[in-house]
Short mmCIF file of C-alpha atoms and ligand atoms in Angstrom, two decimals:
data_model
loop_
_atom_site.label_atom_id
_atom_site.label_comp_id
_atom_site.label_asym_id
_atom_site.label_seq_id
_atom_site.Cartn_x
_atom_site.Cartn_y
_atom_site.Cartn_z
CA MET H 8 108.06 89.89 77.86
CA ARG H 9 110.35 88.06 80.02
CA PHE H 10 107.37 86.10 81.97
CA SER H 11 105.01 85.70 79.12
CA GLN H 12 101.99 83.33 79.76
CA ARG H 13 103.65 81.97 82.79
CA VAL H 14 101.91 81.89 86.14
CA VAL H 15 103.17 83.87 89.32
CA VAL H 16 101.50 83.45 92.83
CA VAL H 17 101.97 86.30 95.04
CA THR H 18 101.04 86.33 98.67
CA GLY H 19 100.14 89.76 99.84
CA GLY H 20 100.08 90.79 96.40
CA ALA H 21 97.57 93.72 96.94
CA LYS H 22 99.74 96.27 98.28
CA GLY H 23 103.34 97.28 99.23
CA ILE H 24 106.13 95.02 97.68
CA GLY H 25 103.54 92.34 96.75
CA GLU H 26 101.77 94.88 94.53
CA GLY H 27 105.19 95.84 92.99
CA CYS H 28 105.94 92.36 92.10
CA SER H 29 102.35 92.00 90.49
CA ARG H 30 102.71 94.99 88.45
CA VAL H 31 106.35 94.02 87.17
CA PHE H 32 105.36 90.28 86.31
CA ALA H 33 101.99 91.55 84.79
CA LYS H 34 103.96 94.00 82.54
CA GLU H 35 106.31 91.17 81.39
CA GLY H 36 103.31 89.17 80.21
CA GLY H 37 102.85 86.94 83.35
CA LEU H 38 99.52 85.87 84.68
CA VAL H 39 99.13 86.94 88.18
CA ALA H 40 97.37 85.30 91.03
CA ILE H 41 97.08 87.63 94.04
CA LEU H 42 96.46 85.93 97.28
CA ASP H 43 95.60 88.44 100.06
CA ARG H 44 93.26 88.69 103.05
CA ASP H 45 92.23 92.17 102.02
CA ILE H 46 90.09 90.89 98.96
CA GLN H 47 88.85 94.33 98.05
CA ALA H 48 92.54 95.74 97.61
CA ALA H 49 93.50 92.57 95.81
CA GLU H 50 90.67 92.85 93.42
CA GLN H 51 91.39 96.40 92.62
CA THR H 52 95.19 95.69 91.98
CA ALA H 53 94.20 92.74 89.83
CA GLN H 54 91.87 94.86 87.79
CA CYS H 55 94.66 97.66 87.53
CA LEU H 56 97.06 94.89 85.97
CA GLY H 57 94.51 94.27 82.97
CA GLU H 58 92.79 91.19 81.92
CA ASN H 59 93.57 87.69 82.71
CA HIS H 60 94.68 88.21 86.47
CA VAL H 61 93.06 86.79 89.40
CA ALA H 62 92.51 88.02 93.04
CA LEU H 63 91.70 85.21 95.67
CA PRO H 64 90.87 85.74 99.27
CA CYS H 65 93.31 84.12 101.40
CA ASP H 66 94.64 84.66 104.84
CA VAL H 67 97.97 82.98 104.72
CA SER H 68 97.97 82.22 108.60
CA ASP H 69 95.29 79.61 107.81
CA GLU H 70 96.44 76.55 106.21
CA LYS H 71 93.09 75.45 104.84
CA GLN H 72 92.64 78.71 103.06
CA ILE H 73 96.37 78.32 101.51
CA ALA H 74 95.31 74.82 100.37
CA SER H 75 92.22 75.84 98.62
CA SER H 76 93.81 79.08 97.29
CA ILE H 77 96.61 76.92 95.52
CA ALA H 78 93.77 74.57 94.17
CA ALA H 79 91.83 77.69 92.87
CA VAL H 80 94.95 78.90 91.11
CA ILE H 81 95.37 75.37 89.29
CA ASP H 82 91.60 75.40 88.41
CA ARG H 83 92.11 78.97 86.66
CA PHE H 84 95.51 78.78 85.11
CA GLY H 85 96.51 74.97 85.17
CA ARG H 86 100.12 75.80 86.48
CA ILE H 87 102.23 77.72 88.64
CA ASP H 88 105.66 79.00 87.34
CA CYS H 89 107.01 81.22 90.47
CA LEU H 90 105.65 81.51 94.01
CA ILE H 91 106.53 84.65 95.89
CA ASN H 92 105.91 84.39 99.56
CA ASN H 93 105.56 88.04 100.39
CA ALA H 94 102.65 88.49 102.83
CA GLY H 95 103.81 89.61 106.09
CA ILE H 96 103.32 91.77 109.15
CA HIS H 97 105.49 93.78 111.44
CA PRO H 98 104.19 94.38 114.88
CA PRO H 99 104.75 97.88 116.45
CA ASP H 100 107.98 98.45 118.46
CA THR H 101 107.75 95.98 121.45
CA PRO H 102 110.49 94.97 123.75
CA ILE H 103 110.43 91.16 124.54
CA ASP H 104 108.88 91.49 128.06
CA LYS H 105 105.81 93.21 126.39
CA MET H 106 105.14 90.58 123.86
CA THR H 107 104.04 87.18 125.07
CA PRO H 108 105.06 83.85 123.63
CA GLU H 109 101.68 83.25 122.24
CA GLU H 110 101.68 86.92 120.41
CA ALA H 111 105.24 86.06 119.05
CA LEU H 112 103.81 82.72 117.64
CA GLY H 113 101.03 84.78 115.78
CA VAL H 114 103.96 86.76 113.93
CA LEU H 115 105.78 83.51 113.12
CA ARG H 116 102.48 81.96 111.78
CA VAL H 117 101.94 84.79 109.45
CA ASN H 118 105.48 85.58 108.38
CA PHE H 119 107.08 82.07 108.42
CA LEU H 120 104.60 79.19 108.80
CA SER H 121 102.94 80.62 105.69
CA THR H 122 106.00 80.47 103.52
CA TYR H 123 106.41 76.88 104.68
CA ALA H 124 102.73 75.97 103.91
CA MET H 125 102.61 77.70 100.64
CA CYS H 126 105.69 75.85 99.46
CA TYR H 127 104.21 72.48 100.91
CA TYR H 128 101.14 72.98 98.73
CA ALA H 129 102.58 74.45 95.73
CA LEU H 130 105.51 72.16 95.36
CA GLU H 131 103.86 69.55 93.27
CA HIS H 132 102.88 72.12 90.63
CA LEU H 133 106.30 73.82 90.70
CA LYS H 134 107.79 70.44 89.93
CA LYS H 135 105.93 70.14 86.66
CA THR H 136 107.15 73.59 85.41
CA LYS H 137 110.58 73.54 87.09
CA GLY H 138 109.62 76.78 88.60
CA THR H 139 111.02 79.08 91.16
CA ILE H 140 110.27 80.16 94.94
CA ILE H 141 111.06 83.49 96.29
CA ASN H 142 110.75 84.43 99.84
CA VAL H 143 110.41 87.99 100.82
CA SER H 144 112.67 87.87 103.97
CA SER H 145 114.37 91.09 105.29
CA MET H 146 117.73 92.62 106.34
CA THR H 147 116.81 92.08 110.00
CA ALA H 148 117.07 88.32 109.37
CA VAL H 149 121.00 88.69 109.58
CA LEU H 150 121.33 92.05 111.28
CA GLY H 151 118.62 91.92 113.79
CA GLN H 152 116.28 94.65 115.02
CA ARG H 153 115.86 96.33 118.35
CA ASN H 154 112.21 95.82 119.84
CA SER H 155 111.45 93.33 117.11
CA THR H 156 112.54 89.92 118.23
CA ALA H 157 109.65 88.20 116.85
CA TYR H 158 109.91 89.75 113.51
CA ALA H 159 113.41 89.42 113.09
CA ALA H 160 113.14 85.70 114.12
CA SER H 161 110.47 85.05 111.54
CA LYS H 162 112.54 86.63 108.79
CA GLY H 163 115.47 84.46 109.85
CA ALA H 164 113.49 81.52 109.81
CA GLN H 165 112.48 82.30 106.22
CA LEU H 166 115.99 82.63 105.19
CA SER H 167 117.23 79.30 106.75
CA PHE H 168 114.21 77.74 105.34
CA THR H 169 115.32 78.90 101.83
CA LYS H 170 118.67 77.58 102.01
CA SER H 171 117.41 74.10 103.13
CA LEU H 172 114.53 73.93 100.76
CA ALA H 173 116.82 74.91 97.87
CA LEU H 174 118.91 71.69 98.56
CA GLU H 175 115.82 69.62 98.28
CA CYS H 176 114.25 71.31 95.39
CA ALA H 177 117.57 71.25 93.21
CA ASP H 178 116.56 67.59 92.50
CA TYR H 179 113.47 68.85 90.90
CA GLY H 180 115.04 71.76 88.95
CA ILE H 181 113.30 74.28 91.22
CA ARG H 182 115.35 77.12 92.37
CA VAL H 183 114.55 78.73 95.76
CA ASN H 184 115.79 82.21 96.90
CA ALA H 185 115.11 84.92 99.29
CA ILE H 186 115.46 88.79 99.06
CA LEU H 187 116.62 90.65 101.98
CA PRO H 188 115.00 94.29 101.74
CA SER H 189 116.16 96.94 104.03
CA ASN H 190 113.36 99.73 103.87
CA VAL H 191 110.80 100.09 101.18
CA ASP H 192 108.32 102.78 101.03
CA THR H 193 105.06 100.87 101.74
CA PRO H 194 101.81 100.89 103.77
CA LEU H 195 103.65 98.80 106.31
CA MET H 196 106.57 101.00 106.71
CA HIS H 197 104.19 104.07 107.18
CA LYS H 198 102.24 101.93 109.77
CA TRP H 199 105.27 100.94 111.64
CA ALA H 200 106.68 104.65 111.62
CA SER H 201 103.25 105.83 112.95
CA SER H 202 103.86 103.66 116.13
CA LEU H 203 107.04 105.64 116.96
CA ALA H 204 107.12 109.05 118.87
CA ASP H 205 107.86 111.02 115.90
CA PRO H 206 106.76 109.33 112.67
CA GLN H 207 108.21 112.01 110.21
CA ALA H 208 111.47 112.15 111.81
CA ALA H 209 111.44 108.11 111.79
CA LEU H 210 110.93 108.16 108.22
CA GLN H 211 113.55 110.50 107.45
CA ARG H 212 116.06 108.76 109.58
CA ILE H 213 114.90 105.34 107.86
CA ALA H 214 115.66 107.00 104.51
CA ALA H 215 119.10 108.16 105.40
CA LEU H 216 119.87 104.38 106.52
CA GLN H 217 120.42 103.75 102.97
CA PRO H 218 123.82 105.19 101.52
CA ILE H 219 121.92 105.85 98.34
CA GLY H 220 119.90 108.23 100.45
CA ARG H 221 116.35 107.00 100.08
CA MET H 222 113.99 103.93 100.68
CA ALA H 223 113.34 101.40 97.76
CA ASP H 224 110.10 101.85 95.77
CA VAL H 225 108.04 98.61 95.42
CA GLU H 226 108.65 98.03 91.70
CA GLU H 227 112.48 97.91 92.55
CA MET H 228 111.63 94.86 94.54
CA GLY H 229 109.57 93.41 91.76
CA ARG H 230 112.27 93.50 89.35
CA VAL H 231 114.64 91.71 91.54
CA CYS H 232 112.09 88.94 91.94
CA LEU H 233 111.52 88.91 88.31
CA PHE H 234 115.31 88.27 87.82
CA LEU H 235 115.15 85.54 90.37
CA ALA H 236 112.07 83.96 88.55
CA THR H 237 113.76 83.94 85.07
CA GLU H 238 116.70 82.43 83.16
CA ASP H 239 118.69 85.47 83.89
CA SER H 240 119.38 84.02 87.34
CA SER H 241 119.52 80.24 86.34
CA PHE H 242 122.76 79.48 88.56
CA ILE H 243 121.51 81.28 91.56
CA THR H 244 119.80 79.03 94.25
CA GLY H 245 119.55 79.06 98.10
CA GLN H 246 120.81 82.70 98.24
CA GLY H 247 119.41 85.59 100.51
CA LEU H 248 119.96 88.48 98.21
CA HIS H 249 120.64 91.99 100.01
CA VAL H 250 118.45 94.34 98.19
CA ASP H 251 119.28 97.17 100.52
CA GLY H 252 120.73 100.26 98.75
CA GLY H 253 123.82 99.54 100.61
CA ALA H 254 122.13 99.76 104.13
CA SER H 255 123.79 96.78 105.40
CA LEU H 256 127.48 98.06 104.51
CA ASP H 257 128.27 100.62 107.32
CA TYR H 258 126.68 98.82 110.37
N1 NAD X 308 108.52 97.61 103.71
C1 NAD X 308 109.79 97.24 104.00
O1 NAD X 308 110.67 98.11 104.42
C2 NAD X 308 110.10 95.84 104.41
C3 NAD X 308 111.36 95.66 104.52
C4 NAD X 308 111.97 94.21 104.68
C5 NAD X 308 110.97 93.17 104.44
N2 NAD X 308 109.80 93.59 104.18
C6 NAD X 308 108.75 92.36 103.96
O2 NAD X 308 108.09 92.48 102.78
C7 NAD X 308 106.86 91.97 102.87
C8 NAD X 308 105.80 92.85 102.41
O3 NAD X 308 105.85 93.96 103.28
P1 NAD X 308 105.29 95.33 102.82
O4 NAD X 308 105.90 96.53 103.47
O5 NAD X 308 104.94 95.36 101.26
O6 NAD X 308 103.76 95.16 103.70
P2 NAD X 308 102.42 95.96 103.49
O7 NAD X 308 101.70 95.88 104.93
O8 NAD X 308 102.50 97.19 102.82
O9 NAD X 308 101.50 95.03 102.42
C9 NAD X 308 101.32 93.74 102.74
C10 NAD X 308 100.42 93.07 102.08
O10 NAD X 308 100.17 91.74 102.47
C11 NAD X 308 98.72 91.39 102.96
N3 NAD X 308 98.85 90.78 104.18
C12 NAD X 308 99.39 90.83 105.20
N4 NAD X 308 98.88 89.86 106.18
C13 NAD X 308 98.28 88.81 105.47
C14 NAD X 308 97.85 87.59 105.79
N5 NAD X 308 97.72 87.07 106.98
N6 NAD X 308 97.30 86.99 104.70
C15 NAD X 308 97.23 87.48 103.45
N7 NAD X 308 97.64 88.62 103.17
C16 NAD X 308 98.18 89.36 104.13
C17 NAD X 308 98.29 92.91 103.17
O11 NAD X 308 96.87 92.82 103.09
C18 NAD X 308 98.96 93.69 102.06
O12 NAD X 308 98.29 93.63 100.83
C19 NAD X 308 106.71 91.58 104.27
O13 NAD X 308 106.90 90.05 104.46
C20 NAD X 308 107.66 92.28 105.25
O14 NAD X 308 108.20 91.71 106.22
C21 NAD X 308 109.29 94.73 104.11
#
């Protein structure tokens, strides 16, 4: 029980990597607040975790919904020990001349501005617990990704934000880190693959990008987040941890 009676807020915690985080933290005794725009899926996931967890409807691209969700978490649990900024989208493969600046801004709003706003509203509560913040960025933040300029830029923004916020937050005893996954077997991954000419071949090619020969499963991401949320990582802050099965080694 490495997170007993402590409270974790997971954006996009209903499915994919967020669901993996929710499951791992709940197993370790944590109280999980799932913030997700898909409230049906969020309620289902919260129910599967057992008693004492909560699902809240929240579209993280809307600052007002973020503010009221944080208030609802405090009403319910009275504290926040860890914030995982995970909710994100990956648009279909699109070259820059086919994605307008307005559309790119939409990607940044969901993937990056939400991270900023969540931290903005949760900070006063994290100060009280000397908590942790974990931003789910991506390997594309440092390596780039063809036909995904807006996505990769939003993930790069999350990473540089992590480093700068870690400097500010060190004064409060709050640690801030990011994880940089390569390829994780999630609904998002399958949706993205289905936008390509041959989805099955794409999924096989993606699995082979990891020297260990497969994609990650979602709880592997959750376990890394748990590490970053506990004393086990007490001397780590401002880092972007590659959680990529070695995918970045042989580029
Ligand atoms: N899957 C991968 O291989 C991979 C790799 C690197 C980084 N990531 C990042 O991990 C994060 C999670 O990805 P995933 O693959 O688990 O995605 P997913 O689509 O499988 O699950 C995302 C969850 O976030 C929720 N969500 C989406 N937009 C939201 C919004 N505006 N407000 C609230 N909730 C919202 C969805 O309802 C869903 O529950 C994303 O930030 C993604 O960029 C994923």
